[in-house]
Amino acid sequence: QVQLVESGGGLVQPGGSLRLSCAASGSRFSINDMGWYRQAPGKQRELVAVITSGGSTNYADSVKGRFAISRDNAKNTVYLQMSSLKPEDTAVYYCNAHRPVGKAYYDYWGQGTQVTVSQ
């Protein structure tokens, strides 16, 4: 089992920055692929960024060059550094752990943290 707790959301002005953190419980954090997703009101949840167990990263086109995902396996934590924020980045941001279990994968989700970009 993996439990995920996000933090770091809040209200920020356009052009500002925020850093989200996601702390994971459970063992062997390093084997998880970790990701950040977001869901805006009336829209489907979408992938923002992912970092694999090997450290490879991938980003949605809408956030490339502005967001950076990283992980600290010693602290069982994944981060999302968000810069040059835009109003369209407003959403609830969810942390995801994609964990191999035998030949299958299981997905675990945090409760979400609200990010609001507004004047």
XYZ file of N, CA, C and O in Angstrom:
476
model
N 0.833 -1.192 0.000
C 0.000 0.000 0.000
C 0.869 1.244 0.000
O 1.933 1.279 0.604
N 0.393 2.257 -0.685
C 1.078 3.542 -0.742
C 0.066 4.625 -0.394
O -1.021 4.672 -0.960
N 0.427 5.458 0.536
C -0.387 6.636 0.842
C 0.385 7.879 0.430
O 1.587 7.982 0.692
N -0.328 8.789 -0.200
C 0.290 9.993 -0.742
C -0.368 11.226 -0.129
O -1.603 11.305 -0.070
N 0.448 12.173 0.290
C -0.058 13.412 0.873
C 0.605 14.585 0.160
O 1.824 14.767 0.248
N -0.238 15.391 -0.518
C 0.271 16.558 -1.238
C 0.247 17.784 -0.329
O -0.580 17.878 0.584
N 1.116 18.710 -0.631
C 1.130 19.995 0.060
C 1.739 21.037 -0.863
O 2.368 20.696 -1.871
N 1.547 22.309 -0.481
C 2.193 23.386 -1.219
C 1.288 24.176 -2.137
O 1.729 25.157 -2.742
N 0.033 23.773 -2.257
C -0.874 24.533 -3.095
C -1.239 25.861 -2.459
O -0.888 26.148 -1.316
N -1.939 26.686 -3.238
C -2.363 27.973 -2.708
C -2.743 28.926 -3.812
O -2.928 28.534 -4.972
N -2.856 30.180 -3.434
C -3.204 31.258 -4.364
C -1.934 32.002 -4.757
O -1.147 32.406 -3.874
N -1.758 32.201 -6.042
C -0.574 32.889 -6.544
C -0.976 33.765 -7.717
O -1.924 33.450 -8.450
N -0.274 34.859 -7.891
C -0.559 35.761 -9.008
C 0.025 35.212 -10.302
O 1.014 34.459 -10.281
N -0.537 35.586 -11.427
C 0.058 35.184 -12.711
C 1.522 35.588 -12.779
O 1.897 36.682 -12.359
N 2.329 34.663 -13.315
C 3.761 34.894 -13.369
C 4.515 34.410 -12.147
O 5.752 34.379 -12.152
N 3.784 34.041 -11.112
C 4.409 33.591 -9.873
C 4.819 32.134 -9.910
O 4.690 31.451 -10.932
N 5.310 31.663 -8.762
C 5.821 30.300 -8.647
C 5.253 29.621 -7.409
O 4.902 30.287 -6.419
N 5.176 28.309 -7.490
C 4.803 27.472 -6.361
C 5.572 26.163 -6.476
O 5.902 25.732 -7.583
N 5.811 25.533 -5.321
C 6.377 24.204 -5.339
C 5.447 23.260 -4.596
O 5.162 23.476 -3.411
N 5.001 22.247 -5.288
C 4.176 21.222 -4.675
C 5.062 20.072 -4.203
O 6.057 19.744 -4.859
N 4.670 19.478 -3.096
C 5.366 18.306 -2.573
C 4.367 17.173 -2.388
O 3.191 17.411 -2.110
N 4.855 15.967 -2.541
C 4.030 14.784 -2.321
C 4.865 13.784 -1.537
O 5.866 13.259 -2.048
N 4.447 13.554 -0.309
C 5.146 12.612 0.558
C 4.448 11.264 0.513
O 3.224 11.186 0.656
N 5.232 10.222 0.315
C 4.680 8.877 0.181
C 5.050 8.018 1.376
O 6.184 8.077 1.870
N 4.090 7.238 1.830
C 4.358 6.242 2.862
C 4.597 4.899 2.182
O 4.361 4.745 0.986
N 5.040 3.938 2.971
C 5.270 2.628 2.400
C 6.717 2.432 2.024
O 7.508 3.376 2.009
N 7.030 1.222 1.685
C 8.420 0.884 1.416
C 8.726 0.980 -0.081
O 7.829 1.064 -0.920
N 9.994 1.001 -0.371
C 10.489 0.923 -1.740
C 9.899 2.014 -2.628
O 9.443 1.751 -3.745
N 9.914 3.220 -2.143
C 9.424 4.376 -2.920
C 10.116 4.452 -4.269
O 9.513 4.819 -5.273
N 11.394 4.081 -4.312
C 12.186 4.285 -5.515
C 11.704 3.470 -6.715
O 12.037 3.794 -7.848
N 10.918 2.424 -6.480
C 10.472 1.615 -7.617
C 9.242 2.203 -8.301
O 8.848 1.749 -9.376
N 8.642 3.218 -7.662
C 7.426 3.816 -8.239
C 7.776 4.805 -9.338
O 8.695 5.605 -9.183
N 7.004 4.777 -10.416
C 6.955 5.937 -11.293
C 6.014 6.923 -10.615
O 4.932 6.545 -10.157
N 6.405 8.179 -10.544
C 5.610 9.187 -9.841
C 5.143 10.252 -10.827
O 5.881 10.639 -11.743
N 3.933 10.735 -10.602
C 3.403 11.729 -11.522
C 2.552 12.764 -10.829
O 2.105 12.567 -9.689
N 2.381 13.859 -11.507
C 1.447 14.909 -11.096
C 0.393 15.042 -12.182
O 0.717 15.107 -13.376
N -0.848 15.081 -11.742
C -1.994 15.283 -12.618
C -2.765 16.494 -12.097
O -2.588 16.898 -10.945
N -3.620 17.020 -12.932
C -4.470 18.122 -12.475
C -5.849 18.011 -13.097
O -6.022 17.426 -14.165
N -6.795 18.594 -12.385
C -8.170 18.606 -12.872
C -8.786 19.963 -12.589
O -8.909 20.366 -11.419
N -9.137 20.648 -13.656
C -9.811 21.940 -13.544
C -11.324 21.700 -13.533
O -11.803 20.677 -14.015
N -12.083 22.652 -13.009
C -13.542 22.489 -12.955
C -14.109 22.220 -14.338
O -13.800 22.922 -15.303
N -14.935 21.179 -14.443
C -15.590 20.854 -15.699
C -14.712 20.170 -16.720
O -15.137 19.937 -17.852
N -13.480 19.839 -16.331
C -12.556 19.205 -17.273
C -12.096 17.861 -16.725
O -12.192 17.581 -15.534
N -11.556 17.050 -17.634
C -11.029 15.759 -17.225
C -9.662 15.930 -16.579
O -8.944 16.904 -16.839
N -9.329 14.950 -15.747
C -8.001 14.958 -15.155
C -6.972 14.735 -16.258
O -7.148 13.885 -17.136
N -5.872 15.491 -16.188
C -4.847 15.395 -17.211
C -3.461 15.245 -16.595
O -3.208 15.758 -15.498
N -2.600 14.569 -17.328
C -1.226 14.414 -16.884
C -0.490 15.738 -17.011
O -0.576 16.416 -18.044
N 0.256 16.091 -15.974
C 1.087 17.290 -15.990
C 2.550 16.904 -16.212
O 3.216 17.436 -17.094
N 3.038 15.984 -15.382
C 4.442 15.588 -15.460
C 4.609 14.225 -14.818
O 3.851 13.866 -13.911
N 5.603 13.497 -15.289
C 5.897 12.192 -14.715
C 7.398 12.032 -14.611
O 8.148 12.557 -15.437
N 7.825 11.323 -13.570
C 9.232 10.962 -13.407
C 9.279 9.475 -13.102
O 8.617 8.993 -12.187
N 10.046 8.756 -13.895
C 10.095 7.307 -13.730
C 11.026 6.920 -12.582
O 11.750 7.755 -12.032
N 10.997 5.636 -12.273
C 11.897 5.153 -11.227
C 13.353 5.363 -11.619
O 14.217 5.516 -10.754
N 13.626 5.427 -12.902
C 14.979 5.648 -13.377
C 15.355 7.109 -13.516
O 16.496 7.427 -13.865
N 14.388 7.999 -13.271
C 14.673 9.428 -13.293
C 14.319 10.130 -14.593
O 14.522 11.342 -14.716
N 13.784 9.407 -15.558
C 13.361 10.057 -16.799
C 12.100 10.868 -16.548
O 11.247 10.470 -15.740
N 11.991 11.991 -17.254
C 10.844 12.875 -17.050
C 10.099 13.109 -18.361
O 10.667 13.004 -19.451
N 8.824 13.440 -18.205
C 8.006 13.789 -19.354
C 6.971 14.810 -18.897
O 6.515 14.758 -17.744
N 6.635 15.743 -19.798
C 5.746 16.839 -19.437
C 4.649 17.022 -20.475
O 4.852 16.769 -21.668
N 3.526 17.520 -20.003
C 2.498 17.972 -20.929
C 3.041 19.175 -21.695
O 3.807 19.982 -21.152
N 2.638 19.297 -22.950
C 3.131 20.411 -23.766
C 2.819 21.756 -23.121
O 3.599 22.705 -23.241
N 1.699 21.840 -22.438
C 1.258 23.114 -21.867
C 2.136 23.605 -20.726
O 2.068 24.786 -20.363
N 2.958 22.734 -20.164
C 3.787 23.139 -19.022
C 5.280 23.022 -19.299
O 6.098 23.396 -18.451
N 5.644 22.545 -20.469
C 7.071 22.397 -20.786
C 7.780 23.735 -20.694
O 7.291 24.750 -21.184
N 8.929 23.712 -20.056
C 9.704 24.929 -19.889
C 9.291 25.765 -18.697
O 9.995 26.727 -18.331
N 8.166 25.425 -18.077
C 7.703 26.199 -16.912
C 7.671 25.355 -15.636
O 7.865 25.887 -14.540
N 7.400 24.082 -15.775
C 7.308 23.191 -14.622
C 8.480 22.212 -14.629
O 8.988 21.838 -15.698
N 8.856 21.775 -13.447
C 9.922 20.775 -13.319
C 9.545 19.779 -12.232
O 9.238 20.182 -11.098
N 9.588 18.507 -12.579
C 9.309 17.450 -11.613
C 10.630 16.856 -11.147
O 11.580 16.716 -11.934
N 10.698 16.519 -9.874
C 11.905 15.904 -9.325
C 11.502 14.981 -8.185
O 10.363 15.026 -7.711
N 12.435 14.155 -7.763
C 12.137 13.237 -6.672
C 13.342 13.104 -5.772
O 14.490 13.223 -6.229
N 13.068 12.841 -4.509
C 14.108 12.572 -3.527
C 13.755 11.232 -2.895
O 12.889 11.165 -2.011
N 14.402 10.189 -3.355
C 14.053 8.847 -2.871
C 14.393 8.659 -1.396
O 13.758 7.863 -0.702
N 15.378 9.385 -0.919
C 15.740 9.280 0.503
C 14.638 9.840 1.400
O 14.499 9.424 2.555
N 13.853 10.777 0.847
C 12.781 11.397 1.622
C 11.403 10.890 1.191
O 10.376 11.386 1.681
N 11.357 9.931 0.266
C 10.080 9.418 -0.233
C 9.170 10.541 -0.712
O 7.963 10.552 -0.438
N 9.739 11.479 -1.434
C 9.000 12.671 -1.821
C 9.234 13.003 -3.294
O 10.356 12.860 -3.796
N 8.159 13.452 -3.941
C 8.262 13.970 -5.293
C 7.797 15.417 -5.276
O 6.910 15.788 -4.496
N 8.413 16.231 -6.116
C 8.140 17.660 -6.142
C 7.672 18.087 -7.531
O 8.010 17.467 -8.532
N 6.937 19.195 -7.548
C 6.607 19.846 -8.807
C 6.877 21.337 -8.619
O 6.136 22.022 -7.898
N 7.939 21.808 -9.229
C 8.260 23.233 -9.210
C 7.540 23.886 -10.375
O 7.760 23.524 -11.530
N 6.681 24.837 -10.061
C 5.873 25.507 -11.072
C 6.273 26.973 -11.142
O 6.253 27.663 -10.115
N 6.613 27.429 -12.327
C 7.026 28.813 -12.522
C 6.211 29.418 -13.662
O 5.568 28.703 -14.425
N 6.266 30.738 -13.749
C 5.534 31.459 -14.798
C 4.086 30.979 -14.872
O 3.565 30.677 -15.956
N 3.468 30.912 -13.731
C 2.118 30.360 -13.667
C 1.112 31.236 -14.398
O 1.228 32.480 -14.400
N 0.133 30.566 -14.998
C -0.909 31.227 -15.765
C -2.270 30.895 -15.147
O -2.430 29.869 -14.481
N -3.261 31.732 -15.388
C -4.605 31.424 -14.866
C -5.100 30.040 -15.298
O -5.808 29.371 -14.527
N -4.717 29.601 -16.479
C -5.166 28.295 -16.947
C -4.494 27.133 -16.229
O -4.860 25.976 -16.448
N -3.529 27.424 -15.378
C -2.935 26.380 -14.534
C -3.781 26.113 -13.291
O -3.481 25.185 -12.527
N -4.786 26.910 -13.085
C -5.666 26.732 -11.929
C -6.353 25.372 -11.993
O -6.992 25.035 -12.986
N -6.196 24.597 -10.928
C -6.753 23.253 -10.891
C -6.447 22.627 -9.531
O -5.663 23.178 -8.751
N -7.055 21.478 -9.293
C -6.626 20.635 -8.187
C -5.527 19.717 -8.732
O -5.717 19.059 -9.761
N -4.403 19.707 -8.047
C -3.256 18.915 -8.477
C -3.170 17.657 -7.623
O -3.206 17.727 -6.383
N -3.039 16.522 -8.314
C -3.009 15.224 -7.649
C -1.664 14.538 -7.890
O -1.139 14.540 -9.002
N -1.173 13.918 -6.847
C 0.028 13.099 -6.940
C -0.382 11.655 -7.232
O -1.390 11.168 -6.705
N 0.401 11.006 -8.055
C 0.122 9.623 -8.437
C 1.379 8.778 -8.281
O 2.484 9.206 -8.640
N 1.194 7.587 -7.741
C 2.263 6.582 -7.701
C 1.830 5.409 -8.572
O 0.762 4.831 -8.347
N 2.657 5.091 -9.539
C 2.382 3.982 -10.462
C 3.374 2.891 -10.082
O 4.570 2.989 -10.395
N 2.880 1.880 -9.393
C 3.759 0.944 -8.705
C 3.689 -0.452 -9.316
O 2.590 -1.013 -9.431
N 4.829 -1.025 -9.650
C 4.821 -2.401 -10.153
C 4.575 -3.382 -9.017
O 5.198 -3.284 -7.952
N 3.664 -4.307 -9.250
C 3.389 -5.380 -8.304
C 3.332 -6.665 -9.116
O 2.338 -6.932 -9.797
N 4.397 -7.432 -9.043
C 4.488 -8.613 -9.897
C 4.527 -8.207 -11.344
O 5.337 -7.368 -11.745
N 3.597 -8.747 -12.137
C 3.518 -8.408 -13.557
C 2.508 -7.300 -13.821
O 2.263 -6.949 -14.973
N 1.914 -6.765 -12.758
C 0.888 -5.730 -12.907
C 1.392 -4.408 -12.341
O 2.471 -4.343 -11.759
N 0.593 -3.381 -12.540
C 0.860 -2.074 -11.954
C -0.378 -1.629 -11.194
O -1.511 -1.873 -11.624
N -0.153 -0.963 -10.102
C -1.244 -0.383 -9.337
C -1.033 1.118 -9.259
O 0.109 1.587 -9.150
N -2.134 1.849 -9.291
C -2.095 3.304 -9.179
C -2.645 3.741 -7.823
O -3.699 3.276 -7.390
N -1.921 4.651 -7.196
C -2.330 5.251 -5.937
C -2.396 6.757 -6.135
O -1.587 7.325 -6.876
N -3.358 7.372 -5.425
C -3.602 8.803 -5.593
C -3.636 9.511 -4.245
O -4.101 8.961 -3.250
N -3.154 10.746 -4.268
C -3.322 11.601 -3.103
C -4.681 12.271 -3.129
O -5.482 12.072 -4.047
N -4.928 13.087 -2.116
C -6.234 13.730 -1.971
C -6.334 15.003 -2.808
O -7.433 15.531 -2.996
N -5.216 15.503 -3.288
C -5.217 16.696 -4.117
C -4.928 17.954 -3.340
O -5.211 18.059 -2.144
N -4.356 18.924 -4.030
C -4.098 20.240 -3.451
C -4.485 21.293 -4.485
O -4.177 21.180 -5.664
N -5.187 22.315 -4.017
C -5.712 23.351 -4.916
C -4.622 24.359 -5.251
O -3.948 24.886 -4.369
N -4.512 24.650 -6.538
C -3.652 25.726 -7.028
C -4.549 26.712 -7.772
O -5.253 26.336 -8.711
N -4.515 27.948 -7.333
C -5.308 28.998 -7.966
C -4.379 30.111 -8.416
O -3.620 30.659 -7.606
N -4.435 30.420 -9.701
C -3.600 31.486 -10.264
C -4.536 32.629 -10.656
O -5.326 32.509 -11.592
N -4.439 33.722 -9.917
C -5.377 34.819 -10.127
C -4.816 36.099 -9.547
O -4.022 36.078 -8.593
N -5.285 37.227 -10.130
C -4.934 38.516 -9.560
C -5.710 38.760 -8.275
O -5.368 39.621 -7.497
